[in-house]
Amino acid sequence: MIRVIVVGNGMVGYKFCEKFVAKSGQEKYQVTVFGEEPRRAYDRVHLSEYFGGKTAENLSLSTSEWYAENNIILNTSELITDINRDQKTIHTHLGKTHTYDYLVLATGSSAFVPPIEGVEKEGVFVYRTIEDLDAIMAYAKKIKQKGATEAAVLGGGLLGLEAAKAVRDLGLNPHVVEFAPRLMPRQLDQGASDMLQSKIEELNIGIHLNKATQYIDGKESITGMMFANDELLKVDMLVISAGIKPRDELARVSGLEVGVRGGIVVNNKMQTTDPSIFAIGEAALYNHNIYGLVAPGYEMADVATEQILNGEKTMRETIDMSTQLKLIGVEVASFGDPFVENENVTAIIYENKLSGVYKRINVTKDSKTLLGGILVGDSSDYNSLFQIYNNAMALPENPEDLILGSRDGSEGSSMGSVMDLPDTAVICSCENVTKGAICCKILDESCSSLSDVVKATKATSGCGGCKPMVSDLVKATQKSLGKEVKEVICEHFSYTRQELFDLVKINRYENFYDVLDHHGKGDGCEVCKPVVASIFSSIYNDTANKHVTTQDTNDRFLANIQRNGTYSVVPRVAGGEITAEKLIIIGEVAKQFDLYTKITGAQRVDLFGAHLSDLPKIWKVLIDNGFESGHAYGKSLRAVKSCVGNAWCRYGMDDSAGFAIELENRYKGIRSPHKLKGGVSACIRECAEARGKDFGLIAVEGGWNLYIAGNGGANPKHAVLLAEKIDKETVIKYMDRFLMYYIRTAGPLIRTSTWLEKLDGGLDYLKQVIIEDSLGICETLEAEMQTLVNTFECEWKQVLEKPRLLKRFNHFINSEEKDDNAVFVPLRDQKMPKAWL
Amino acid sequence: MEEILNQYETVHASDATIWFKAGKVEDFPTNRGGCIKYKNKQIAIFNFTRRNEWYACQNACPHKMEMVLSRGMTGSADDIPKIACPMHKKTFSLVDGSNLNGDDFKIATYPVKIVEDEVFVGFLD
């Protein structure tokens, strides 16, 4: 029996155990672990989530049974006091002695506390263990009761900003105090830091740079911090996260070599100066450096495992410190050498203060190699950039395309395909999984899905940042095998929306559970239920009232849920044209039910703040006065926007408002894969912004130009021309065909613009289908659309006509009360829900 | 915020000392949620008819503390019955209250007992 003793039960100590049992087969080894903390190893990377309600058990890296199941002896709350290297024994503070063949020091680090006068005062904490967090929480509660509001965090690095968020979550106003002239000085340059600072300051977090703290003010407990320029920051609590100090005491007393500034010296086999003693993680000094990230620590655990089991693996010469994370909601990433500046390097910097995005890449002068970079505010390019840097891949002709996207109108990204990566490319750096390892699992057919690959390789199980790339690799590899990769709806249905549509139509199913019984499994979920409900609507024109169970809250209550759980109501105002009487009615309704009113972008009025039980009462007044539902809550036609048209406008070439009203009334209530918006302009000045809509019409000399598949919203896209100079009748014919074809074939929640982008053959193909009837389906499409048009019913009215449907609109089942948690506060002469904390 | 959260602690059927009569079976919608008031608590109750199982949890979504879970969609993930919050689509296991999207949230769950045609929810006080 070979005895392996691990000192330290943190993340890296645990990872060593995990790797060791996986690789050793256990039989001839006995692993014993000593940890000074009272609990099993937990996830320190996500420590701040403890403030968000995670328990110590949630953060735990393993189950309590795991150690026993793997024959590992775990001793918590037991410290090792010294090592007798000649006899190969260790001694614990309980007076026990244990013999080892191999000793692994994974003692980690403690928080570095700068020698500031008064740092011992009450209310000053470090940010490292669950016990620290418990103490911080208790103290915050105590001082808040006394009326304290301000707390400081010393250190503007990664952990400091994490701590600032935690302080904020505790209900105090955080102030980040940093000695350096910028935030995250090891990862960011000045520009990136400025951007991060402005984004963080927006969240009411104070940032104090260039500050050397002279002393901590206060009698017994902290009341402030005095800076070098005699400036006093009044705070009632201080959390120190100003760096780490390796825990090398045990190595020191045992005569192992340690660094000048601490850390246990190791070689590339992770051996200390005593070959039977290894050091890994933040306690280890490798290549004169301490690595305070989890990925290198895991790598060290793997190397030590291999070395003890006579493997070959050694630590790489240079350790990558690339990192991607979200700090207080702001995306931040840096990779490679973020700062490199010399005559052979060009830094390409993109900065957009409006959107709060800063991107920098460092490229060699010959534009051939990417050396490193920084991303703040938008780190979506991180994975691709990191791979290009890490594998020294060729750059596009214009390297700036890497951060700006290609701007010559050509489609596709500047990154190329994930399949261009070499097999050795590390995709998941937390678990050190290469592209080869991922693809091979699909190629040898041992895995057939993303979740299989995750289970088999552990890729994505660390920080999760590589998920999109792993998913792309799995898909691309499956495709290369000629396996059809289907965009299935969810775990309950192995079909695309189009397939399910056909199954429902052919089998005439009328409720979700019939479809589930025949073609699905499990109970359904929030993804597939609305899809099937939408399919029923498209086939039978069922209103949302018929499928209450399988709709989300908006369709269930025929209104839009808002921030405090109350709802908003939008009556239809077709084409944005409304009489004075009707305007007055809307105003009266708002007054009667105390609603906040706002004009929407689609030329209607939105009435906010309606309690669930008031909805039918509001509808009744509206319906009695000639209004109907505007379907603002549905994945369906919303509104058709119009300019005033030739009725009033001196430039107008046609009656755009009249045509908009006609189109809106034709397609109102029709449910589709996603919301639909339209616009009609009477001339090319385009006052209705019709080309930013799913369908848009512009009056020109000789008829109407019909544009389709535009989008405002998150990814603005101009609609493209489907047909020009056509008359109204032809417009409606093409519109019927286009909308119905989209409804039949698009994936769930895919807008027309994305649908057209992904349509094989693109616009040319669509023109053949819709204008030339190349598939011979146009008659069917038109007939299907006409059926929907003929069977329109107002869903609000349905509810009012059937008293049994009213039961749905009570907040409680056993009480008539309203939700007393929905609280309003004043806002500019109106009201709004109280702020979220 | 905290005061809302502190009101809700998971109760296991074996520990329940009070079985509160929430209503009759037919008062509750099937395969979706209904909300009941118990003292100052709001509890969401779900009748999974296909499983012949009932579940209950706090009505407050721990993400933004709004009383909306009863208005979400029920379903399952790997056969675990779950509820999706209508506000931002956080999903929670109705068995142990854990968040299923890997977020750091948890909801309290409560035991439900059906006696003849009446629905009871178990509490400690």
mmCIF file of C-alpha atoms in Angstrom, chain A residues 48-50 52-55 58 141 144 170 491-492 513 516-517 522-526 529-530 548-553 556-557 561-567 612 807-808 811-815 817 819-822 834 836-837, chain B residues 1-2 4 6 20-22 26-38 41-42 48 50-51 59 64-68 70-79 82 84-89 91 102-106:
data_model
loop_
_atom_site.group_PDB
_atom_site.id
_atom_site.type_symbol
_atom_site.label_atom_id
_atom_site.label_comp_id
_atom_site.label_asym_id
_atom_site.label_seq_id
_atom_site.Cartn_x
_atom_site.Cartn_y
_atom_site.Cartn_z
ATOM 1 C CA SER A 48 -19.654 35.523 -3.475
ATOM 2 C CA GLU A 49 -22.724 33.539 -4.462
ATOM 3 C CA TYR A 50 -22.911 32.617 -0.787
ATOM 4 C CA GLY A 52 -26.847 35.446 -2.973
ATOM 5 C CA GLY A 53 -28.358 32.590 -1.022
ATOM 6 C CA LYS A 54 -26.115 29.655 -1.941
ATOM 7 C CA THR A 55 -25.404 27.466 1.057
ATOM 8 C CA ASN A 58 -24.358 24.193 -2.640
ATOM 9 C CA LYS A 141 -26.441 43.432 9.632
ATOM 10 C CA LYS A 144 -27.053 48.616 9.232
ATOM 11 C CA LEU A 170 -25.651 43.077 1.712
ATOM 12 C CA GLU A 491 -35.471 17.391 -24.169
ATOM 13 C CA HIS A 492 -39.159 16.482 -24.462
ATOM 14 C CA TYR A 513 -50.735 16.306 -23.770
ATOM 15 C CA LEU A 516 -46.663 14.771 -25.741
ATOM 16 C CA ASP A 517 -48.099 11.253 -25.355
ATOM 17 C CA GLY A 522 -41.611 13.698 -19.753
ATOM 18 C CA ASP A 523 -43.862 16.546 -18.645
ATOM 19 C CA GLY A 524 -42.973 19.179 -21.222
ATOM 20 C CA CYS A 525 -41.406 22.478 -20.170
ATOM 21 C CA GLU A 526 -41.363 26.241 -20.621
ATOM 22 C CA LYS A 529 -45.354 24.159 -24.264
ATOM 23 C CA PRO A 530 -45.637 27.620 -25.857
ATOM 24 C CA VAL A 548 -54.012 28.362 -20.627
ATOM 25 C CA THR A 549 -51.955 25.571 -19.108
ATOM 26 C CA THR A 550 -49.267 25.604 -21.768
ATOM 27 C CA GLN A 551 -48.819 29.366 -22.082
ATOM 28 C CA ASP A 552 -46.499 31.607 -20.205
ATOM 29 C CA THR A 553 -47.877 34.337 -18.007
ATOM 30 C CA ARG A 556 -52.172 33.150 -19.941
ATOM 31 C CA PHE A 557 -53.457 36.493 -18.684
ATOM 32 C CA ILE A 561 -46.178 41.144 -16.959
ATOM 33 C CA GLN A 562 -44.110 44.030 -15.624
ATOM 34 C CA ARG A 563 -41.421 44.417 -13.008
ATOM 35 C CA ASN A 564 -43.501 43.947 -9.847
ATOM 36 C CA GLY A 565 -45.822 41.240 -11.143
ATOM 37 C CA THR A 566 -48.588 43.639 -12.203
ATOM 38 C CA TYR A 567 -49.566 43.841 -15.861
ATOM 39 C CA LEU A 612 -54.383 40.624 -12.112
ATOM 40 C CA LYS A 807 -61.448 32.473 -12.147
ATOM 41 C CA ARG A 808 -57.990 32.595 -13.696
ATOM 42 C CA HIS A 811 -53.998 36.219 -7.445
ATOM 43 C CA PHE A 812 -54.998 33.862 -4.640
ATOM 44 C CA ILE A 813 -57.111 30.742 -4.714
ATOM 45 C CA ASN A 814 -58.188 31.015 -1.087
ATOM 46 C CA SER A 815 -58.546 34.800 -0.796
ATOM 47 C CA GLU A 817 -56.984 39.914 -1.866
ATOM 48 C CA ASP A 819 -50.791 40.667 -4.249
ATOM 49 C CA ASP A 820 -49.652 42.961 -1.425
ATOM 50 C CA ASN A 821 -46.035 42.503 -2.490
ATOM 51 C CA ALA A 822 -46.632 44.602 -5.629
ATOM 52 C CA LYS A 834 -40.489 50.044 -6.344
ATOM 53 C CA TRP A 836 -35.319 46.044 -7.367
ATOM 54 C CA LEU A 837 -32.491 45.687 -4.912
ATOM 55 C CA MET B 1 -35.724 41.623 0.371
ATOM 56 C CA GLU B 2 -34.190 39.597 3.165
ATOM 57 C CA ILE B 4 -39.272 38.171 2.360
ATOM 58 C CA ASN B 6 -36.441 34.712 5.628
ATOM 59 C CA PHE B 20 -53.249 23.936 6.487
ATOM 60 C CA LYS B 21 -56.350 23.320 4.388
ATOM 61 C CA ALA B 22 -55.682 25.255 1.185
ATOM 62 C CA GLU B 26 -61.138 21.308 -7.989
ATOM 63 C CA ASP B 27 -60.220 24.818 -6.803
ATOM 64 C CA PHE B 28 -56.742 24.271 -8.192
ATOM 65 C CA PRO B 29 -55.907 24.399 -11.888
ATOM 66 C CA THR B 30 -54.286 21.287 -13.340
ATOM 67 C CA ASN B 31 -50.716 21.169 -14.649
ATOM 68 C CA ARG B 32 -50.094 24.781 -13.755
ATOM 69 C CA GLY B 33 -49.897 26.813 -10.589
ATOM 70 C CA GLY B 34 -52.303 28.309 -8.109
ATOM 71 C CA CYS B 35 -51.313 30.585 -5.258
ATOM 72 C CA ILE B 36 -52.633 30.452 -1.707
ATOM 73 C CA LYS B 37 -52.261 32.760 1.254
ATOM 74 C CA TYR B 38 -51.202 31.293 4.597
ATOM 75 C CA LYS B 41 -46.876 33.713 3.281
ATOM 76 C CA GLN B 42 -47.707 33.229 -0.393
ATOM 77 C CA PHE B 48 -49.150 17.477 -11.906
ATOM 78 C CA ARG B 50 -50.133 13.036 -15.314
ATOM 79 C CA ARG B 51 -47.826 12.116 -12.445
ATOM 80 C CA ASN B 59 -44.465 32.061 -4.550
ATOM 81 C CA LYS B 64 -36.046 39.540 -7.906
ATOM 82 C CA MET B 65 -38.377 38.754 -5.015
ATOM 83 C CA GLU B 66 -41.615 39.089 -6.948
ATOM 84 C CA MET B 67 -44.630 36.897 -6.176
ATOM 85 C CA VAL B 68 -44.913 35.197 -9.534
ATOM 86 C CA SER B 70 -47.481 30.323 -9.414
ATOM 87 C CA ARG B 71 -47.920 32.037 -12.791
ATOM 88 C CA GLY B 72 -45.014 30.248 -14.459
ATOM 89 C CA MET B 73 -45.035 27.116 -16.564
ATOM 90 C CA THR B 74 -44.596 23.698 -15.015
ATOM 91 C CA GLY B 75 -42.558 20.982 -16.646
ATOM 92 C CA SER B 76 -39.697 18.608 -16.030
ATOM 93 C CA ALA B 77 -35.959 18.437 -16.620
ATOM 94 C CA ASP B 78 -34.473 14.934 -16.688
ATOM 95 C CA ASP B 79 -37.738 13.831 -15.124
ATOM 96 C CA LYS B 82 -39.888 21.936 -12.191
ATOM 97 C CA ALA B 84 -40.072 28.182 -14.681
ATOM 98 C CA CYS B 85 -40.407 31.718 -13.337
ATOM 99 C CA PRO B 86 -42.387 33.836 -15.817
ATOM 100 C CA MET B 87 -40.244 36.882 -15.092
ATOM 101 C CA HIS B 88 -36.785 35.782 -16.330
ATOM 102 C CA LYS B 89 -37.183 32.043 -16.921
ATOM 103 C CA THR B 91 -36.187 27.205 -13.377
ATOM 104 C CA GLY B 102 -26.805 26.774 -12.364
ATOM 105 C CA ASP B 103 -27.695 30.083 -10.721
ATOM 106 C CA ASP B 104 -27.191 30.696 -7.036
ATOM 107 C CA PHE B 105 -30.841 30.717 -6.059
ATOM 108 C CA LYS B 106 -32.966 28.325 -4.125
#
